[in-house]
Short mmCIF file of C-alpha atoms in Angstrom, two decimals:
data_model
loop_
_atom_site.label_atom_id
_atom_site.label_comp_id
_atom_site.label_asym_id
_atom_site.label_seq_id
_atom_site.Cartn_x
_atom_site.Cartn_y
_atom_site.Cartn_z
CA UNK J 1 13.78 5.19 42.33
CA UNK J 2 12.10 5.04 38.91
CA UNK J 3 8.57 4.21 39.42
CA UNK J 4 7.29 0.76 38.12
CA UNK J 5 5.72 -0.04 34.46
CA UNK J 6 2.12 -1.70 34.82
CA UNK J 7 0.11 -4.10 32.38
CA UNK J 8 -3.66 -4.14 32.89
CA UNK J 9 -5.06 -7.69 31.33
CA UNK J 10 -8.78 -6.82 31.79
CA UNK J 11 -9.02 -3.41 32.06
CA UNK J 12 -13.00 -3.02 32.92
CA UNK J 13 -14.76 -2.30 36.92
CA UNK J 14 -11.43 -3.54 38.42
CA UNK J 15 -8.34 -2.89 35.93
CA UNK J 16 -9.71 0.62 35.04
CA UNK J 17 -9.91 1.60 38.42
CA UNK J 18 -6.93 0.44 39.59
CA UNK J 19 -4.88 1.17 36.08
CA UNK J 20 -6.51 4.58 36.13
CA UNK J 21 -5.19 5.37 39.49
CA UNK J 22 -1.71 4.10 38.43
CA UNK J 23 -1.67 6.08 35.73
CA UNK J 24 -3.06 9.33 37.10
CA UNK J 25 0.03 9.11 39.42
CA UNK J 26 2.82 8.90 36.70
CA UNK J 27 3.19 5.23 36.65
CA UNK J 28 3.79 3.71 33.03
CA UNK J 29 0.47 1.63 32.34
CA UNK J 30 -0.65 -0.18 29.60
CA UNK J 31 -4.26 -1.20 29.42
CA UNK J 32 -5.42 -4.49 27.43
CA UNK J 33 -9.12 -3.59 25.89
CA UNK J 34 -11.60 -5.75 24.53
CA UNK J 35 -14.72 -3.52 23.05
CA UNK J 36 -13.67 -0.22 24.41
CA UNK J 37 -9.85 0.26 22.68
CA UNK J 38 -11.27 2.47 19.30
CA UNK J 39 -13.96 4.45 22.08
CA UNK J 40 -10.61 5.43 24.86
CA UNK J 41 -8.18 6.00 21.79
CA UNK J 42 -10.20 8.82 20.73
CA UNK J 43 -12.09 9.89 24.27
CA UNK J 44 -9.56 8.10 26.74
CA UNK J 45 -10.55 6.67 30.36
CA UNK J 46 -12.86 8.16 32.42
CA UNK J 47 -13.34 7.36 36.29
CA UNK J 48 -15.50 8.47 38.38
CA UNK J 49 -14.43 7.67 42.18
CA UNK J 50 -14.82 8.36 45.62
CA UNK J 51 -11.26 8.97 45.64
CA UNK J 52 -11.45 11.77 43.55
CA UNK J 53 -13.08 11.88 39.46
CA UNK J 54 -10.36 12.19 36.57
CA UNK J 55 -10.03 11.85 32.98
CA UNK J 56 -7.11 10.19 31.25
CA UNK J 57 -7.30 11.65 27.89
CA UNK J 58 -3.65 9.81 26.66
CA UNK J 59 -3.72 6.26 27.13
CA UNK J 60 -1.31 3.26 26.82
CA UNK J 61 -4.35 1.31 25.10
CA UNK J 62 -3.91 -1.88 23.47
CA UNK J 63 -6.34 -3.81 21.15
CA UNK J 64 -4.16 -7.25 21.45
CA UNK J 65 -1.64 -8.14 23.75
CA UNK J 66 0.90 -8.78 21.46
CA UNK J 67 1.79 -4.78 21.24
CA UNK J 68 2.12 -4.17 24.62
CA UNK J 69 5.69 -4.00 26.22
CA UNK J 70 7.17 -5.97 29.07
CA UNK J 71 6.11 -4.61 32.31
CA UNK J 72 7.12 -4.81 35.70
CA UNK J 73 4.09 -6.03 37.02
CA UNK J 74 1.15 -7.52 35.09
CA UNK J 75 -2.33 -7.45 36.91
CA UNK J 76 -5.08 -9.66 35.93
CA UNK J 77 -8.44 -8.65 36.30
CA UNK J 78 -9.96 -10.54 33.78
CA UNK J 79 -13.06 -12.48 34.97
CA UNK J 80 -12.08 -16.26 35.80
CA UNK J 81 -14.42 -17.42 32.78
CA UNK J 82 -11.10 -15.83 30.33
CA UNK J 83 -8.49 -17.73 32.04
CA UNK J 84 -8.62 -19.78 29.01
CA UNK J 85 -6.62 -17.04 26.68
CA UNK J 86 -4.11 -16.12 29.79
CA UNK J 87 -1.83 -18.41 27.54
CA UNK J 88 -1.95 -15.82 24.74
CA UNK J 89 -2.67 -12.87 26.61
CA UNK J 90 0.33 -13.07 29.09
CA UNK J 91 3.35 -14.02 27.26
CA UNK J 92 4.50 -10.79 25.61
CA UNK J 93 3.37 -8.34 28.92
CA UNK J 94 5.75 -10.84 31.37
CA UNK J 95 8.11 -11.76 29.22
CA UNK J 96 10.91 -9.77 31.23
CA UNK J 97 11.32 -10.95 34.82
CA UNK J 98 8.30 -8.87 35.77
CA UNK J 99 5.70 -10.23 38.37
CA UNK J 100 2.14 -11.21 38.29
CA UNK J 101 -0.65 -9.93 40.03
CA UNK J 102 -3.76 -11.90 40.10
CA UNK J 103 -6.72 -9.78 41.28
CA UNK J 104 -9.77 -12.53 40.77
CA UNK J 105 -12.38 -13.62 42.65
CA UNK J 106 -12.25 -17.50 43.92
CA UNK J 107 -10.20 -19.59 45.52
CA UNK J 108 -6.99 -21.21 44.09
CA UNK J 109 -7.18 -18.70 41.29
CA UNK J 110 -3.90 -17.86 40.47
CA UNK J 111 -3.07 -21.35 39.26
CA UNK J 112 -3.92 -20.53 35.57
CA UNK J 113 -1.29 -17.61 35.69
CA UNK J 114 1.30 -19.67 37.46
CA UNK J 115 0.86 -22.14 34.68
CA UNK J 116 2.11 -19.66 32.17
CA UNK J 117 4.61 -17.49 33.06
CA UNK J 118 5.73 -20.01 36.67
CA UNK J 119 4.48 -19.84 39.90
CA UNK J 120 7.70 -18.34 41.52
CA UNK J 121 6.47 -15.05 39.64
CA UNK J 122 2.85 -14.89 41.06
CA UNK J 123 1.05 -12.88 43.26
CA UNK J 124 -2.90 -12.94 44.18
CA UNK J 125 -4.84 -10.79 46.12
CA UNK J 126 -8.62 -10.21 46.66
CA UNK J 127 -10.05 -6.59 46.08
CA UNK J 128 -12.92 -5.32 48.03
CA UNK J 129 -14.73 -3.33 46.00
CA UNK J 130 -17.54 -2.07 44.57
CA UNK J 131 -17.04 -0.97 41.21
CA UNK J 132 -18.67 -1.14 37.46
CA UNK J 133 -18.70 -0.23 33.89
CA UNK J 134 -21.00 1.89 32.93
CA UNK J 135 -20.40 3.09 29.61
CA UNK J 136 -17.19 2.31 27.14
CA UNK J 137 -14.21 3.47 28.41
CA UNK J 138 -16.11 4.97 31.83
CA UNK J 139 -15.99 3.13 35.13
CA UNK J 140 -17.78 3.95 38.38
CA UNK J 141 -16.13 3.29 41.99
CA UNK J 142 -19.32 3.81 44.27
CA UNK J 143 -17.16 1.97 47.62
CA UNK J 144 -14.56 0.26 49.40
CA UNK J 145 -11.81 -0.33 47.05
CA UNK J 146 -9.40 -2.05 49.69
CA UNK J 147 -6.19 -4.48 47.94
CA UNK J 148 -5.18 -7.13 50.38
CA UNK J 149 -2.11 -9.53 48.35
CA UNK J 150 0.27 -12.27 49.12
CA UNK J 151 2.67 -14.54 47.64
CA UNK J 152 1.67 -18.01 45.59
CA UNK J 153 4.08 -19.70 47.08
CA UNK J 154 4.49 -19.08 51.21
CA UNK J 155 7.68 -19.67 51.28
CA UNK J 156 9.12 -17.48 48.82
CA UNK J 157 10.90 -14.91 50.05
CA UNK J 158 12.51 -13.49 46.61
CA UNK J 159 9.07 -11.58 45.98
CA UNK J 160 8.80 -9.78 49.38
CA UNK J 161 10.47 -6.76 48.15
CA UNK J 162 8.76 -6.64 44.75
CA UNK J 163 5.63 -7.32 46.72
CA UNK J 164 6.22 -4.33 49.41
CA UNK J 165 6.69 -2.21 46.42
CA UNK J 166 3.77 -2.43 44.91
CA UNK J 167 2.35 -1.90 48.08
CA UNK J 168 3.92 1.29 48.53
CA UNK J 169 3.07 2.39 45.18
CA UNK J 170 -0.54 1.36 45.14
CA UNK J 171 -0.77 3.30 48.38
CA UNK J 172 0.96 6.46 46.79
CA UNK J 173 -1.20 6.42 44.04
CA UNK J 174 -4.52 6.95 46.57
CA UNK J 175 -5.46 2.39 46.26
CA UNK J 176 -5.60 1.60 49.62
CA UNK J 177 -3.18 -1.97 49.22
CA UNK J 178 -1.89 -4.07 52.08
CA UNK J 179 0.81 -6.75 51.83
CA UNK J 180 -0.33 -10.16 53.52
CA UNK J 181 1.32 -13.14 54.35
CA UNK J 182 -1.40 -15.28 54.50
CA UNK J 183 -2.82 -15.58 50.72
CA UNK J 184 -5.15 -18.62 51.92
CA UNK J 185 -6.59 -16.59 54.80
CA UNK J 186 -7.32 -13.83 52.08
CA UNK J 187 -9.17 -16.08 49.70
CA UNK J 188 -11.64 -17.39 52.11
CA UNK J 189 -11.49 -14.29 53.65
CA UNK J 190 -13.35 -12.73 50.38
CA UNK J 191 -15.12 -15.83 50.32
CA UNK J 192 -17.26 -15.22 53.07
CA UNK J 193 -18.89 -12.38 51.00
CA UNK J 194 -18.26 -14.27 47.93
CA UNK J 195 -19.98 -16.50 48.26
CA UNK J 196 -23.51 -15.95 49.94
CA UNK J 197 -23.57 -12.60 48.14
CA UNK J 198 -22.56 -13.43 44.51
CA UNK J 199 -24.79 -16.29 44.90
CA UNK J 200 -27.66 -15.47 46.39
CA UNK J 201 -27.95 -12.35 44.12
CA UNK J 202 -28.55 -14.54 41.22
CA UNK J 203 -30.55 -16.89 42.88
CA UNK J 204 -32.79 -14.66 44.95
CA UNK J 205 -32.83 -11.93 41.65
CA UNK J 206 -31.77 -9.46 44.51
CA UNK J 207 -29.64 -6.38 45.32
CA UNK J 208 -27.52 -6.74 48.24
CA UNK J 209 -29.58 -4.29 50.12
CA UNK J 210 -32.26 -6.49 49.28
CA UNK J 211 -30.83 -9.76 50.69
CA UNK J 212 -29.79 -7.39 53.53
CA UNK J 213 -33.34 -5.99 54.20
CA UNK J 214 -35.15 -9.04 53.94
CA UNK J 215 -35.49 -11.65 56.90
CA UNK J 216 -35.60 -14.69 55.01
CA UNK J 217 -32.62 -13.84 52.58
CA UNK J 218 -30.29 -11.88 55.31
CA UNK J 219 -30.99 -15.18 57.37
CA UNK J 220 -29.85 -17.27 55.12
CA UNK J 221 -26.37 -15.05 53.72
CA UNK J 222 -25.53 -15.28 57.58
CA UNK J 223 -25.79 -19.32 57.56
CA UNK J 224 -24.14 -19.45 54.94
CA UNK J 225 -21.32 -16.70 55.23
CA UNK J 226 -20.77 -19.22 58.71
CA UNK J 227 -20.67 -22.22 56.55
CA UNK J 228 -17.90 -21.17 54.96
CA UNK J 229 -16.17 -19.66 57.56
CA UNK J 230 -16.56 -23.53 58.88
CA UNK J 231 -15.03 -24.98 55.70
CA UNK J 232 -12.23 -22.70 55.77
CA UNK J 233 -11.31 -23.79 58.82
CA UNK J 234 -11.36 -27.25 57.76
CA UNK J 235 -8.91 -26.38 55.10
CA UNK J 236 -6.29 -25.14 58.03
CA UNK J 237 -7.48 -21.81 57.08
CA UNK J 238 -8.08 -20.00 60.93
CA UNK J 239 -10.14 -16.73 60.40
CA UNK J 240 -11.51 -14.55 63.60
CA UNK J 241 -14.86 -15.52 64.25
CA UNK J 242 -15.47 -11.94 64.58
CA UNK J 243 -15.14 -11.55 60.60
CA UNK J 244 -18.68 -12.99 60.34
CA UNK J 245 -20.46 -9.91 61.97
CA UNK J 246 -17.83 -7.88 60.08
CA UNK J 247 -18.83 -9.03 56.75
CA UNK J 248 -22.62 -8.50 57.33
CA UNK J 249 -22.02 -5.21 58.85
CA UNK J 250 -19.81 -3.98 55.80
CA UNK J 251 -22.64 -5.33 53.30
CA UNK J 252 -25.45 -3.24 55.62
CA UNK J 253 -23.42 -0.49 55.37
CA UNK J 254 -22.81 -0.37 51.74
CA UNK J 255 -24.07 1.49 49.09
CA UNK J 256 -26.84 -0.60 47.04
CA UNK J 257 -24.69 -2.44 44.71
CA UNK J 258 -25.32 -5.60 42.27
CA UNK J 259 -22.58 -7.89 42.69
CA UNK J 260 -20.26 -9.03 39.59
CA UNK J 261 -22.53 -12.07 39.31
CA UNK J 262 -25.71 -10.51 39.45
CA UNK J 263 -24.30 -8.50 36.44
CA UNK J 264 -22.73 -11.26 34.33
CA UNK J 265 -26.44 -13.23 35.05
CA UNK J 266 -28.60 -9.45 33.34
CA UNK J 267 -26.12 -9.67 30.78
CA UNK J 268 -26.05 -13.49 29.70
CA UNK J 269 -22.48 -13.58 29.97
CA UNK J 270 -21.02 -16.47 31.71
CA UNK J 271 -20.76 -16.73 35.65
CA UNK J 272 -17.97 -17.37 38.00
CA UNK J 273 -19.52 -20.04 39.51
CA UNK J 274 -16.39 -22.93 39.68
CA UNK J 275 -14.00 -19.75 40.72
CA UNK J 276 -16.03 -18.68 43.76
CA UNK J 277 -18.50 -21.42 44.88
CA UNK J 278 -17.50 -24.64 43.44
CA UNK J 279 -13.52 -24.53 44.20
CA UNK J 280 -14.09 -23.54 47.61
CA UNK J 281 -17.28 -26.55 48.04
CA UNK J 282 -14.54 -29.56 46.68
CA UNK J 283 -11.85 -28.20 48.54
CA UNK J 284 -13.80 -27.96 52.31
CA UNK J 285 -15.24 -31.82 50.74
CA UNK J 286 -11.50 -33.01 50.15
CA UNK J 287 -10.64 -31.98 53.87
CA UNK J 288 -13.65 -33.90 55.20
CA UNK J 289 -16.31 -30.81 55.63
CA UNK J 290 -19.38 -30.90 53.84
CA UNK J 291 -21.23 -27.71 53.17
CA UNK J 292 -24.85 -28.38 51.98
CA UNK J 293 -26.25 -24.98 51.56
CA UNK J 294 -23.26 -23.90 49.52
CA UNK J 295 -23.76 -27.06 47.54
CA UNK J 296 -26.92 -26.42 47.39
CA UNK J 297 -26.05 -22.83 45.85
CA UNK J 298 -23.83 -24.51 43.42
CA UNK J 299 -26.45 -26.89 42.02
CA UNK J 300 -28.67 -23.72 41.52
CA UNK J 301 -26.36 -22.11 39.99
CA UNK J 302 -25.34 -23.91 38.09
CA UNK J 303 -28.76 -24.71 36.68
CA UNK J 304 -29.81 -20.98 35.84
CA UNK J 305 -26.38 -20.80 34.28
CA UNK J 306 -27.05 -23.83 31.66
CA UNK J 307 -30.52 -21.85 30.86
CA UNK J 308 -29.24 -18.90 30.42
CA UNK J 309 -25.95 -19.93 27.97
#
């Protein structure tokens, strides 16, 4: 069976990883570049990895996405703070009968892509990962790197074998990728990291180690990370308790990393705060759940972000 052509919309920590992989295992990709396309036309994509370092030195790299071909699957890993140009950005990539993957953080997510191209097409999934730019056209996976997916819409069963596929070729190609039926579970899954981490990165100027090491701050990730475990619940959303020690054992056991927040807040570039703390807070206060220290994250926030724009 002829392996599957890719689209990368966002091809930075995430995309180049992933696309990188893809490609290093013979699988058609074409990579949508903001500021790196003129540095990886002439020096290509390099990756360094714990699944093993490689350099792509001929890429499928595209300045705009109105040269790139119709693919059979189109993964977005644009930040949520772009899904204003997924309008533009999507239409020529999807415009076979291709899929879309949508591999952002925050809940409810893949609603911009469905807008464009129909939700009957859409996938989402949450990536757990720790992963940056570093340099144009050079990316550096320092852990994790797990792919859990599902469907947009539960109850279509016409993606399933697309789905699986992609699956089995992720998994081929060394990304460790896991079909799931349960897309909602997923999201606040991811949240419960999400969340306290993203946030209280920003807000505490800290390092997850940091947040991990300290009393005060690890206290108050694990209050929170339960908070939201609690509002997920009140969205019909049942997660094992026993994910809460998980997710503060998998943060004390990982390598120092600054979250993708902590990052965008250095850098002045805007923050994903409605994707992965306010979405979640108005949809645990639709289904009668208030959560006040995640609100209370929100307002803060929300505040630095307005001083820092």
């Amino acid at each position: 069976m002829k392996k599957q052509s890719y689209a990368i919309i966002g091809a930075g920590a995430l995309g180049g990883l992933y696309g990188g992989m893809l490609a290093r295992a013979g699988h058609e990709v074409h990579f949508l570049f903001h500021n790196d396309y003129h540095h990886v036309v002439r020096y290509g994509l390099k990756v360094d990895t714990i699944w093993g370092d490689f350099h792509l030195r001929d890429v499928h790299a595209h300045a705009s996405s109105d040269s790139m071909p119709p693919c059979d699957v189109t993964i977005i890993a644009l930040k949520t703070t772009q899904n204003h140009l997924l309008g533009e950005l999507l239409l020529d990539p999807t415009r076979g009968q291709g899929v879309a993957l949508v591999l952002q953080n925050g809940l409810a997510v893949e609603d911009d892509t469905a807008a464009v191209i129909g939700a009957s097409r859409v996938l989402g999934g949450c990536c757990f990962l720790c992963s940056n730019k570093v340099a144009p056209g050079h990316i550096r996976h320092i852990d994790y790197g797990r792919i859990v997916f599902g469907k947009y819409i539960p109850q279509n069963r016409e993606i399933d074998s697309t789905a699986l596929r992609i699956s089995d070729e992720f998994n081929a190609a060394g990304i460790d990728a896991e079909y799931c039926d349960d897309l909602a579970m997923v999201r606040w899954r991811k949240l419960m990291w999400n969340i306290p981490f993203n946030g209280l990165s920003v807000v505490l100027d800290a390092s997850t180690k940091q947040i991990m090491d300290d009393p005060h701050a690890f206290s108050l990730a694990e209050s929170i990370i339960r908070e939201v475990h609690q509002g997920a619940a009140a969205c019909l959303v049942r997660i094992d308790e026993e994910m809460i020690e998980k997710t503060l054992d998998h943060t004390r056991k990982m390598v120092p990393y600054d979250s993708s927040m902590r990052l965008d807040f250095l850098n002045r570039r805007p923050m994903e705060i409605e994707a992965i703390v306010g979405k979640p807070l108005r949809a645990a206060q639709a289904a009668g759940f208030e959560m006040p220290r995640v609100e209370m994250l929100y307002r803060q926030l929300k505040y630095i972000d307005q001083r820092i724009s």
